[in-house]
Short mmCIF file of C-alpha atoms and ligand atoms in Angstrom, two decimals:
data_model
loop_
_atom_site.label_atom_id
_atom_site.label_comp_id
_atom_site.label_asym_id
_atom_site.label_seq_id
_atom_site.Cartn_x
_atom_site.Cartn_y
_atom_site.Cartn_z
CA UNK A 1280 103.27 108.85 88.59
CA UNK A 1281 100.91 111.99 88.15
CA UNK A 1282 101.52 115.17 89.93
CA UNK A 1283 98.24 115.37 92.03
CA UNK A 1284 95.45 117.51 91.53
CA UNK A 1285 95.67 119.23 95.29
CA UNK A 1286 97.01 123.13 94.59
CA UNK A 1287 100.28 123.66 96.78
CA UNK A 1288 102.01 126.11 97.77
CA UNK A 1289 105.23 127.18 95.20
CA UNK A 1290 108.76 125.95 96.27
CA UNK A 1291 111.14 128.15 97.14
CA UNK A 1292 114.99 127.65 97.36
CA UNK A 1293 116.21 127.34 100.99
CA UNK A 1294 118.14 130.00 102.38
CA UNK A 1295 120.52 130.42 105.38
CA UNK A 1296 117.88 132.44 106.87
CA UNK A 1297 115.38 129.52 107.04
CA UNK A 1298 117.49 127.33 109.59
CA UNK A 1299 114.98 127.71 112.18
CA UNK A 1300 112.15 127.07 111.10
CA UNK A 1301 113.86 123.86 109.11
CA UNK A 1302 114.98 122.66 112.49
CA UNK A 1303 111.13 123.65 113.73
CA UNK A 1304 109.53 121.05 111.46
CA UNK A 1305 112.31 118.64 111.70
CA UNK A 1306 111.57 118.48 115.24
CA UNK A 1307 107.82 117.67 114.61
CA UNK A 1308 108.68 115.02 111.69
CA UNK A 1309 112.11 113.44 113.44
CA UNK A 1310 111.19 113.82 117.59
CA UNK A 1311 113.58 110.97 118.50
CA UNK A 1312 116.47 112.75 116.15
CA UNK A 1313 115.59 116.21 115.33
CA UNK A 1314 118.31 117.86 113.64
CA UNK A 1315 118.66 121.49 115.92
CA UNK A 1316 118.83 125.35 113.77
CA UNK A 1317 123.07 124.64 114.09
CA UNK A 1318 123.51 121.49 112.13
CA UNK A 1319 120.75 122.73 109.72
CA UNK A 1320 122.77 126.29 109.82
CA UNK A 1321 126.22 124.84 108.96
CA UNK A 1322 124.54 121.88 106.27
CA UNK A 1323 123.05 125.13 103.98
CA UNK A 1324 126.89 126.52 104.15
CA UNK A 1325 128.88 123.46 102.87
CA UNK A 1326 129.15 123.41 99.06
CA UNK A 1327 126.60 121.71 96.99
CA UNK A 1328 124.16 121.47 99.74
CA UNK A 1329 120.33 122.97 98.60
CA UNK A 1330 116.80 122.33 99.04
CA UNK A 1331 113.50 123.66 98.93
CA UNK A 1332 111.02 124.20 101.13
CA UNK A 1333 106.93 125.17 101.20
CA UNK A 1334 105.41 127.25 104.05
CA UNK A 1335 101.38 127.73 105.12
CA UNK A 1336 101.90 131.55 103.88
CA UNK A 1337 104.29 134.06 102.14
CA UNK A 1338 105.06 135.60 105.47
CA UNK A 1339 108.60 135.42 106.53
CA UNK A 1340 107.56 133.70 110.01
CA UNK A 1341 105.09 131.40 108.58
CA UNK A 1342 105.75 128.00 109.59
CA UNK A 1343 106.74 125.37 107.13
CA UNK A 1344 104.78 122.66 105.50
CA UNK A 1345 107.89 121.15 103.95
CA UNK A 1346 111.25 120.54 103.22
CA UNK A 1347 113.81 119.06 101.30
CA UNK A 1348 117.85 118.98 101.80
CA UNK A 1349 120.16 117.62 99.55
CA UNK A 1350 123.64 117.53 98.91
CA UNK A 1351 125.61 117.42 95.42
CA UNK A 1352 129.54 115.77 95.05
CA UNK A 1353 130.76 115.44 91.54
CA UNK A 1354 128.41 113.84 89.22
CA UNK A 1355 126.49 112.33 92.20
CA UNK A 1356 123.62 113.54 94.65
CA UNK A 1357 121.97 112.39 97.95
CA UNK A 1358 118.47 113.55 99.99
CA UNK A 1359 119.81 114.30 103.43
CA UNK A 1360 116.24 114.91 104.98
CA UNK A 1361 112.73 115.19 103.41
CA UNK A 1362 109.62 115.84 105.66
CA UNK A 1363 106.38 117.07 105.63
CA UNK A 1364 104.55 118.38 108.77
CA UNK A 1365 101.93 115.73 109.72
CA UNK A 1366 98.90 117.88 109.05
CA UNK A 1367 99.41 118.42 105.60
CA UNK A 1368 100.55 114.81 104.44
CA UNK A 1369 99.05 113.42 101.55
CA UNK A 1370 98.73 116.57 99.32
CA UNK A 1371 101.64 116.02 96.99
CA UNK A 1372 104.00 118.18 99.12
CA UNK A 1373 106.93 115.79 99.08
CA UNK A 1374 106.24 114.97 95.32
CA UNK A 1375 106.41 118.17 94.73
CA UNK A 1376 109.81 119.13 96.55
CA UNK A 1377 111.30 115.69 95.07
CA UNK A 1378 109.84 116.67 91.73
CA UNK A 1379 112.10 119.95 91.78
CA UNK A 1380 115.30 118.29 93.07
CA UNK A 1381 115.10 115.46 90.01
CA UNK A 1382 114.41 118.08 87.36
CA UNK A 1383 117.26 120.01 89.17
CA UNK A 1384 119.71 117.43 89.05
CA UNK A 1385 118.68 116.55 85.56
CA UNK A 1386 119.66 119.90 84.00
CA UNK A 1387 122.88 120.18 85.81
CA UNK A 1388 124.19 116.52 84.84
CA UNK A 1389 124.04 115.11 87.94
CA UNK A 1390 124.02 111.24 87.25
CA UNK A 1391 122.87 109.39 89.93
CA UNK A 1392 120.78 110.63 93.09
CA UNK A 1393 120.61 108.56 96.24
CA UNK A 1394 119.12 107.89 99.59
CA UNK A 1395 118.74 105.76 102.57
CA UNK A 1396 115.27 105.22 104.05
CA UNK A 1397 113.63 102.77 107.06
CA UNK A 1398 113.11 99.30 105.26
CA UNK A 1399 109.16 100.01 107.27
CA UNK A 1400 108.91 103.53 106.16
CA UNK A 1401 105.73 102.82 103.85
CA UNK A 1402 105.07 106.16 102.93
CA UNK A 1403 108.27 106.98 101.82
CA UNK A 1404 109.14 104.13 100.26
CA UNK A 1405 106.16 103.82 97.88
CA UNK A 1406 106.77 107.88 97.55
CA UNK A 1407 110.44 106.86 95.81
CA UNK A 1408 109.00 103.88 94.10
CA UNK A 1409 106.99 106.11 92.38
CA UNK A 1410 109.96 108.08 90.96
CA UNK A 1411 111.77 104.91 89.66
CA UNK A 1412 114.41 104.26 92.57
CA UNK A 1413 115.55 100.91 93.21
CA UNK A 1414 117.02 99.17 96.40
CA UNK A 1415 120.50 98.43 96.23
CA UNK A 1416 121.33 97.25 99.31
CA UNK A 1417 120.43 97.81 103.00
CA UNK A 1418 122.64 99.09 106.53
CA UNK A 1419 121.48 96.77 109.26
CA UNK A 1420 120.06 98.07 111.94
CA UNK A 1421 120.82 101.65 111.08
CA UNK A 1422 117.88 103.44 112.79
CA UNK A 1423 115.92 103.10 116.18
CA UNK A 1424 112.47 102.64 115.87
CA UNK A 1425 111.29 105.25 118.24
CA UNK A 1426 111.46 103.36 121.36
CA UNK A 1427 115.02 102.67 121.64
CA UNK A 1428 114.05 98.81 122.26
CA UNK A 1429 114.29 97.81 118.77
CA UNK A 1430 116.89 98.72 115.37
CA UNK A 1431 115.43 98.74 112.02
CA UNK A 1432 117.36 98.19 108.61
CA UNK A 1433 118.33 101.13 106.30
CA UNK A 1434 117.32 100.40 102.73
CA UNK A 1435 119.25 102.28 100.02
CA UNK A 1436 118.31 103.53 96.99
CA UNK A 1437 119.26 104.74 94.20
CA UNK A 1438 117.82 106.72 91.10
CA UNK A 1439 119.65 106.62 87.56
CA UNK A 1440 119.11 109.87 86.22
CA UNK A 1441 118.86 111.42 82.28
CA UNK A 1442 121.33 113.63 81.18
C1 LIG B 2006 107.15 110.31 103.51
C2 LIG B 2006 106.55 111.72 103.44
C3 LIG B 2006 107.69 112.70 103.17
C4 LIG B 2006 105.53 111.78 102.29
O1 LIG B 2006 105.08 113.12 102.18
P1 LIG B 2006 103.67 113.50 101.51
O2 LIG B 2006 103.70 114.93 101.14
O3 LIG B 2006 102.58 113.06 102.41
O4 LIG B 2006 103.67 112.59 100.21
P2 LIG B 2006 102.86 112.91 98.87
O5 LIG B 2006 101.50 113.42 99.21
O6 LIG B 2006 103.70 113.74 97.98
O7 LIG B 2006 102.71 111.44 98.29
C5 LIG B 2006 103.49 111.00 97.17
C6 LIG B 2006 103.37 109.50 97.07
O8 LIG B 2006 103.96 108.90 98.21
C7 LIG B 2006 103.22 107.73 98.59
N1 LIG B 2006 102.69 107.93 99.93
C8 LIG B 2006 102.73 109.09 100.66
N2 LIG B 2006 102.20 108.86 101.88
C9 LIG B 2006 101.84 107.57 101.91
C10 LIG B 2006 101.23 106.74 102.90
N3 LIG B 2006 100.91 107.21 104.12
N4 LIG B 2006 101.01 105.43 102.62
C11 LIG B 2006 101.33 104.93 101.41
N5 LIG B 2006 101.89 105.67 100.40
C12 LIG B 2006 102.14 106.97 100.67
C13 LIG B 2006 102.14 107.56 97.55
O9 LIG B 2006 102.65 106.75 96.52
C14 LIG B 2006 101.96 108.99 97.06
O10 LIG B 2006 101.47 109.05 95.74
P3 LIG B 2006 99.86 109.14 95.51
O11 LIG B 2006 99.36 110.26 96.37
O12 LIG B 2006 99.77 109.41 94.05
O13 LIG B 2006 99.32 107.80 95.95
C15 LIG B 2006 105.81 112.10 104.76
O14 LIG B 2006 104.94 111.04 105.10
C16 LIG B 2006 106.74 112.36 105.94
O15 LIG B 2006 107.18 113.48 106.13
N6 LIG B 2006 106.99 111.33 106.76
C17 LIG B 2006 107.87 111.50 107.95
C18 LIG B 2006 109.29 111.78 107.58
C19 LIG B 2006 109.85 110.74 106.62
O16 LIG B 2006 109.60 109.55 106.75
N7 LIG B 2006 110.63 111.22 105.64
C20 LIG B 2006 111.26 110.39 104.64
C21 LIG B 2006 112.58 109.95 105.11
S1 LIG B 2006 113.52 109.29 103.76
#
C-alpha cells in the first residue's frame, strides 16, 4: 500500500495534556460510545499505553484531526481506538498514525499487534487489509450498531510483525 500523495499534518506523541481534546473527537467519531477526558486521562497513565495524534494547527487548542491509542504488554500490542474526524477522512490520516505505530512496534520488538473491528466497518477494514492483518476469529455480537435494535460481530485481527 502507498502512503498517499495528500500532505498531512506531522504526528505528534500524545500527551496527558491532550485528554480533552482526544475525548472531543472521540465524541464526534464514537457518539453512541464516546470515551469521556477521564477514561482517556487514566488510559495515557497505565504503562505501555501511547499514541499519536494530528491537529488542524500547531496551536495548543487546535482541535484534532486524528488519533491513535494503543497499548503494549510483553512482546504483544493492541489499537485501543483509532479515528479520524469526519471532515478530513480520506487523506491518509489514519495510514499515517497506523504507519507510525507499526514502525514503532517494529523497532522495539514488539511481535504481534492486534485489534478488534465491526465485521461492517468497510473503511477500516480495507484500511488494515492494506497493512497485511488477517482475521482470526470474530466476538459475536460485540457492538451495537447505532440504534440499539441490532448487535454486530467483532472481527479480530491480527498483524505478524518483523523484528
Ligand atoms: C476508518 C478510518 C479511521 C479511516 O481513516 P482515514 O484517514 O479516512 O483513512 P485513510 O485515508 O488513511 O485511508 C487508508 C485506507 O483505508 C481504506 N479506506 C479508508 N476509508 C475508506 C472508505 N470509506 N471506504 C473504503 N476504504 C476506505 C482504503 O484502503 C484507504 O487506502 P487508499 O486511500 O489508498 O484507498 C475513518 O473512516 C474513521 O475514523 N472511521 C470512524 C471510526 C472507526 O471506524 N475507527 C476504526 C475502528 S477499528
Amino acid at each position: 500500500m502507498t502512503l498517499g500523495t495528500a500532505v498531512a499534518p506531522a504526528p505528534h506523541a500524545l500527551r496527558d495534556e491532550d485528554a480533552e481534546r482526544l475525548a472531543a473527537l472521540h465524541r464526534r467519531c464514537f457518539p453512541e460510545e464516546a470515551w469521556t477526558e477521564e477514561s482517556f486521562a487514566a488510559l495515557l497513565a497505565m504503562p505501555g499505553c501511547h499514541g499519536w495524534l494530528t491537529a488542524e494547527n500547531d496551536s495548543p487548542d487546535s482541535p484534532l484531526t486524528a488519533l491513535l491509542l494503543a497499548r503494549r504488554a510483553a512482546d504483544e500490542a493492541e489499537i485501543l481506538t483509532l479515528c479520524v474526524s469526519p471532515e478530513h477522512r480520506r487523506q491518509a490520516l489514519a495510514k499515517r498514525l497506523v504507519g507510525c505505530l507499526i514502525e514503532t512496534l517494529s523497532q522495539g520488538g514488539t511481535a504481534e499487534l492486534h485489534l478488534e473491528v465491526a465485521v461492517n466497518n468497510r473503511a477500516a477494514r480495507a484500511l488494515y487489509g492494506g497493512f497485511g492483518f488477517v482475521e482470526i476469529g470474530r466476538r459475536p455480537d460485540y457492538y451495537t450498531d447505532g440504534t440499539q435494535a441490532e448487535r454486530v460481530d467483532a472481527c479480530m485481527l491480527r498483524l505478524e510483525l518483523c523484528a
